[in-house]
Short mmCIF file of C-alpha atoms and ligand atoms in Angstrom, two decimals:
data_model
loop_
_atom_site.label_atom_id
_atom_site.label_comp_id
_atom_site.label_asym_id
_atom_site.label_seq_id
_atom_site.Cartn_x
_atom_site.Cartn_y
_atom_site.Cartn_z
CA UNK A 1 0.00 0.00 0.00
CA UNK A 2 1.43 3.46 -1.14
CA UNK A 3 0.59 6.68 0.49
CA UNK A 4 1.91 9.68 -1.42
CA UNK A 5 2.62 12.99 0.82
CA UNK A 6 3.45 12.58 4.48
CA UNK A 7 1.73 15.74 5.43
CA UNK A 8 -1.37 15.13 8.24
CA UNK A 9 -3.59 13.14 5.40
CA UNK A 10 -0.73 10.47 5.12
CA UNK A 11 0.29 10.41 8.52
CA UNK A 12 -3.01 9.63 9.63
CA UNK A 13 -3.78 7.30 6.93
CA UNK A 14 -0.49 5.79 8.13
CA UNK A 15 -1.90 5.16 12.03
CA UNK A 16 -4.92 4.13 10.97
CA UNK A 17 -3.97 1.71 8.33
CA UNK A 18 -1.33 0.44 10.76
CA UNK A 19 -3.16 0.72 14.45
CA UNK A 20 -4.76 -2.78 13.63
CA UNK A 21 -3.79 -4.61 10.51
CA UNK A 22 -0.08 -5.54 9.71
CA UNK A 23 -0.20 -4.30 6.54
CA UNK A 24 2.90 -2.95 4.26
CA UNK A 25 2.48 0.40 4.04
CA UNK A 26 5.01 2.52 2.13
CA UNK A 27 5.14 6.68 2.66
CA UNK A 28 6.70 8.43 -0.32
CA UNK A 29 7.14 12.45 0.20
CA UNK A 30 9.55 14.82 -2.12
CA UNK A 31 10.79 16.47 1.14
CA UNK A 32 13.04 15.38 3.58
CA UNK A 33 12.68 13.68 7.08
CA UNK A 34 11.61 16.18 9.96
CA UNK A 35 14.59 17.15 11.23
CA UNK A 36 16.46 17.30 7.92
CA UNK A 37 13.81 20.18 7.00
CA UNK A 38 15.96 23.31 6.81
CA UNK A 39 14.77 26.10 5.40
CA UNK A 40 17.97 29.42 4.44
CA UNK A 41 15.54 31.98 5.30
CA UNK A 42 15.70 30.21 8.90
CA UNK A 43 19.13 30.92 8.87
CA UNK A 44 18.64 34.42 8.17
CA UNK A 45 19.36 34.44 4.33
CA UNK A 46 16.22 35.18 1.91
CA UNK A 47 14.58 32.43 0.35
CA UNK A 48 16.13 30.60 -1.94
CA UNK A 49 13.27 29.41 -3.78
CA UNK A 50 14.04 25.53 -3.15
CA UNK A 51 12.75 22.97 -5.12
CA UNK A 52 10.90 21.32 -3.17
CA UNK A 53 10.54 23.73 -0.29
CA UNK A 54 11.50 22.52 2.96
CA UNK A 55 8.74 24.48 4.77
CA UNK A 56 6.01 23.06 3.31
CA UNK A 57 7.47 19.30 2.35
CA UNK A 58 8.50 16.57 4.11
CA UNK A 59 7.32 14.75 7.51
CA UNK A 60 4.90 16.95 9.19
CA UNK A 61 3.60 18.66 5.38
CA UNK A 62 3.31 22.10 5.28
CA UNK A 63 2.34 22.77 9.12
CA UNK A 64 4.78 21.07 10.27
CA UNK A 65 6.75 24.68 11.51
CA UNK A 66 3.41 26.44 12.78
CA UNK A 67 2.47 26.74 16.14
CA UNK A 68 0.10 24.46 15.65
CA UNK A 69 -3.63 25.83 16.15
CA UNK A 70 -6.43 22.71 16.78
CA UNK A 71 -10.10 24.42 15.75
CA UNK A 72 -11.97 21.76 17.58
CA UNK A 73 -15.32 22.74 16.16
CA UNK A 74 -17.98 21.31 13.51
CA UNK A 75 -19.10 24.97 12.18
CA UNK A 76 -15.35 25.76 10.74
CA UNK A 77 -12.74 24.25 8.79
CA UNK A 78 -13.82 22.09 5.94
CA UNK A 79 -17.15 20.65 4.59
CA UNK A 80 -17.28 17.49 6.14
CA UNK A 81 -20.56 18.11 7.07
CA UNK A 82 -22.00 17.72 4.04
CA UNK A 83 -21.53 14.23 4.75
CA UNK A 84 -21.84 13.02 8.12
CA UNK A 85 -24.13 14.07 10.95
CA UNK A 86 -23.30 16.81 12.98
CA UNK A 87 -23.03 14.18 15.82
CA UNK A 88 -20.32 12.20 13.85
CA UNK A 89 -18.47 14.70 12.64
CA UNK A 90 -18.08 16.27 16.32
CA UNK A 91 -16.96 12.48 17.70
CA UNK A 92 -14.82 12.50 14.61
CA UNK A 93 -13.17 15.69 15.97
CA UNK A 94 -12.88 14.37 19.33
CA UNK A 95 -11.31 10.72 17.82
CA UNK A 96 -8.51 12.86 15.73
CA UNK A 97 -7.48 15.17 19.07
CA UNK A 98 -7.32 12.27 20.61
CA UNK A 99 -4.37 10.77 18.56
CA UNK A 100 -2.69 14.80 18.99
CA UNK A 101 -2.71 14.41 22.87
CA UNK A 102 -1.74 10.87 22.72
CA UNK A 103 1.53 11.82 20.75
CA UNK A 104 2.05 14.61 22.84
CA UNK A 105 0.21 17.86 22.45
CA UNK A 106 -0.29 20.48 24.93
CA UNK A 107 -3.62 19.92 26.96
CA UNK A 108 -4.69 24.03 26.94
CA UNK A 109 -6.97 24.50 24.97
CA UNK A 110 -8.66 28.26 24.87
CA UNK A 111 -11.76 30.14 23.36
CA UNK A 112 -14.41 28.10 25.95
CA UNK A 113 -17.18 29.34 27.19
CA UNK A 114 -15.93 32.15 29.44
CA UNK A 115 -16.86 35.96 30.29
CA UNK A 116 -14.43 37.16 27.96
CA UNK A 117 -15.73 35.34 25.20
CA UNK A 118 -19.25 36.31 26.30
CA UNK A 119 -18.23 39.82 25.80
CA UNK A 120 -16.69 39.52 22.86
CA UNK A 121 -20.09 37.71 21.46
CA UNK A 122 -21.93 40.83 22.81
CA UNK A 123 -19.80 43.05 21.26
CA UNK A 124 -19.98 41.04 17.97
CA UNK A 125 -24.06 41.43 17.95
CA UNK A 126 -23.76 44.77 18.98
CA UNK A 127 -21.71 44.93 15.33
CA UNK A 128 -24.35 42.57 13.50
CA UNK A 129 -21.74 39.81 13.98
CA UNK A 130 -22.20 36.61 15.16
CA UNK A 131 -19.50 35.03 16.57
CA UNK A 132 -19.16 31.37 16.27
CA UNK A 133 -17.82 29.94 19.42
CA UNK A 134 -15.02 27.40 19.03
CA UNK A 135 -12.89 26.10 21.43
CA UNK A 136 -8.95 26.00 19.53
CA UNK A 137 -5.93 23.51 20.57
CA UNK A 138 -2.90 25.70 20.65
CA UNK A 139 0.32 23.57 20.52
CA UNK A 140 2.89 26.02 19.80
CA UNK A 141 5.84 25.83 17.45
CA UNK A 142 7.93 23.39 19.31
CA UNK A 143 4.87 21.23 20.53
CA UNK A 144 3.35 20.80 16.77
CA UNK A 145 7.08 19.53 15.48
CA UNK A 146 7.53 16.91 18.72
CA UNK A 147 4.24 15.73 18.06
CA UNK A 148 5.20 15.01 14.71
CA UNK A 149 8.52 13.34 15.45
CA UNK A 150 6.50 11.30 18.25
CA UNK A 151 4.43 10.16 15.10
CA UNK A 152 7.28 9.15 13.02
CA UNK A 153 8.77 7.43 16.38
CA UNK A 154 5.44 5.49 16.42
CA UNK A 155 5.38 4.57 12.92
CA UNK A 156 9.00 3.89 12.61
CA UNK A 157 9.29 0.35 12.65
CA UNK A 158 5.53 -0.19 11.15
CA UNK A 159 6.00 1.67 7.76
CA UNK A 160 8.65 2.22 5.32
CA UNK A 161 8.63 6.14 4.40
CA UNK A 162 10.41 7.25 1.34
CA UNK A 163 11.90 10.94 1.54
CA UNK A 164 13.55 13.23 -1.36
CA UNK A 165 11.27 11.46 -3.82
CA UNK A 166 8.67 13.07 -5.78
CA UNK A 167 5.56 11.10 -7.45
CA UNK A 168 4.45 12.44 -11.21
CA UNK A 169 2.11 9.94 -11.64
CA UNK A 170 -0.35 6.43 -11.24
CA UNK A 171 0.54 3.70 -13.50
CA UNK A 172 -2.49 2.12 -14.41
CA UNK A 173 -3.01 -1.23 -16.36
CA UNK A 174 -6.10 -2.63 -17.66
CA UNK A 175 -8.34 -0.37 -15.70
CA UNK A 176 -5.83 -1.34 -12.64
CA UNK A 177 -4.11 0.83 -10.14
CA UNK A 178 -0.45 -0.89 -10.42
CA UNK A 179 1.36 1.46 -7.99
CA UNK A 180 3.27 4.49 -8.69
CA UNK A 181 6.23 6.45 -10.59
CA UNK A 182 8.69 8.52 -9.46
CA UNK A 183 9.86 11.86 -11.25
CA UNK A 184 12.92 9.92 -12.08
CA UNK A 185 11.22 7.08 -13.70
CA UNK A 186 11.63 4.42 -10.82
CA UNK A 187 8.12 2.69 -10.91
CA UNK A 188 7.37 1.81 -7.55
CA UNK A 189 4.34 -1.53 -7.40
CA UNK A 190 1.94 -1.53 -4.51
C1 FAD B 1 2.58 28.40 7.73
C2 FAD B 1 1.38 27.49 7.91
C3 FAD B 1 0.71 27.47 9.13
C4 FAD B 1 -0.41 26.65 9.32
N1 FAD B 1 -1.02 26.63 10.54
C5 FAD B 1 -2.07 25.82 10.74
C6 FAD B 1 -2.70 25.75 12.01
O1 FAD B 1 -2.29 26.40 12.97
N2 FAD B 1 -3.76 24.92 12.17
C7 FAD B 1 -4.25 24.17 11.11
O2 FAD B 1 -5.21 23.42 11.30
N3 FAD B 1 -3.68 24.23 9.90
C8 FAD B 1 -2.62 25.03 9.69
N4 FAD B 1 -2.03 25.08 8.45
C9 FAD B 1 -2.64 24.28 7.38
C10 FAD B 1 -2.19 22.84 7.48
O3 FAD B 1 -0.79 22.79 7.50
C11 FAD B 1 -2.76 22.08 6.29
O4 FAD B 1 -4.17 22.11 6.33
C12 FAD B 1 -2.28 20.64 6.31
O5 FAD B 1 -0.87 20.59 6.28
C13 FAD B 1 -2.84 19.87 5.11
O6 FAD B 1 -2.41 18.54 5.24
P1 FAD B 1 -2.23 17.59 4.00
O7 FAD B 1 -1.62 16.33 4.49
O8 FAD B 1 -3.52 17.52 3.26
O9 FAD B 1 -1.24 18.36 2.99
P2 FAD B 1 0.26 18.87 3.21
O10 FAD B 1 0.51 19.20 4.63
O11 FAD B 1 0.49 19.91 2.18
O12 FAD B 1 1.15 17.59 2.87
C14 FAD B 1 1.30 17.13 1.57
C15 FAD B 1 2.66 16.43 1.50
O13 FAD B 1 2.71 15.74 0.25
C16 FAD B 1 3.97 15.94 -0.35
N5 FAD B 1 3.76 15.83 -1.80
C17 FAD B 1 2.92 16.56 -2.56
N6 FAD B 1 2.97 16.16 -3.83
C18 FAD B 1 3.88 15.15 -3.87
C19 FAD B 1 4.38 14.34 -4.93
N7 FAD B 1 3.95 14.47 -6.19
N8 FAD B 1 5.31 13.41 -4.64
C20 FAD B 1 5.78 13.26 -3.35
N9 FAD B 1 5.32 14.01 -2.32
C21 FAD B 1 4.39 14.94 -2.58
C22 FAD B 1 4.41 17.31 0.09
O14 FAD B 1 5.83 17.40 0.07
C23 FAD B 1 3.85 17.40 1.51
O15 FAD B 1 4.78 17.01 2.50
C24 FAD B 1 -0.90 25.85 8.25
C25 FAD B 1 -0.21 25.85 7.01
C26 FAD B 1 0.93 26.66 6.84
C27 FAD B 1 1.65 26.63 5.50
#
């Protein structure tokens, strides 16, 4: 089984497909392991354009350098709930913090019900505003990169992941998925 991109959608297809099956699972991503991502403008120098960039690519995806914000609400984010119940979308939520506290992220979470969000509601009506309440994760910038490395710790002897390589296409044979080719030609089978 290939996964291509080992941003958040492939790491968690990654747990999933290996919290109960023992299945061979291979993780291709153009970037570079997490802590080979290094970035110039980090060092102070302007960016160098890089091809692929290391802020966005790699173990972690494009987050992977953010400080991490968790909107742990069914009203933002996405349009998941076009599909599932309001009920399972909010236990679907709940199931996918889950796995971020279990590898390691911070347990504050902020933007509750409180007075000062109260009075920022008010003063949102009083603007013809309505503010939609949502209660947000904040990991911060080292947090959201250990919880990443936590995840490659856990997955590191249940997947093989495949850095510095960059997938153009599918290959396809009579109407079947085969498995995958690199830029550089190497065809890669499921
Ligand atoms: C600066 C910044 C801050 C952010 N902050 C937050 C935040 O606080 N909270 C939040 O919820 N979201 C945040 N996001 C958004 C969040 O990072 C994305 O929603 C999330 O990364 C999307 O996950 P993904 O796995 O779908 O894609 P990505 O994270 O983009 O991962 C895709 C991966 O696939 C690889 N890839 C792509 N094409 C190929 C190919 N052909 N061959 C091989 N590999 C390939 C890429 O290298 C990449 O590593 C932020 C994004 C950025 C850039």
């Amino acid at each position: 089984m290939i996964i291509v991109g080992a941003g958040p959608a492939g790491i968690f297809s990654a747990l999933e497909l290996t919290a109960k099956n023992n299945l061979n699972v291979l993780v291709i991503d153009r970037g570079e392991e997490i802590d080979r991502r290094k970035c110039p403008s980090s060092r102070g120098f302007e960016c160098h354009h890089c091809e692929p960039c290391s802020i966005l690519s790699g173990w972690g995806g494009a987050g992977a350098f953010s400080d991490g914000k968790l909107t742990l609400s069914t009203e933002v984010g996405g349009w998941l709930n076009q599909y599932v119940t309001e009920k399972e979308l909010g236990d679907l939520v709940k199931y996918v913090d889950d796995i971020y506290l279990k590898f390691g992220a911070s347990e504050q979470v902020y933007g509750g019900d409180s007075d000062e969000v109260d009075e920022i509601e008010r003063q949102a009506a009083a603007a013809g505003l309505r503010l939609i309440r949502q209660v947000v994760r904040h990991m911060g910038t080292e947090k959201c990169a250990d919880t990443l490395r936590m995840m490659r710790k856990e997955l590191n002897d249940k997947i093989t992941f495949m850095p510095k390589t960059d997938v153009k296409g599918i290959i396809i044979e009579n109407h079947t998925l085969k498995g995958v080719e690199t830029s550089n030609g190497e065809k890669i089978p499921k």
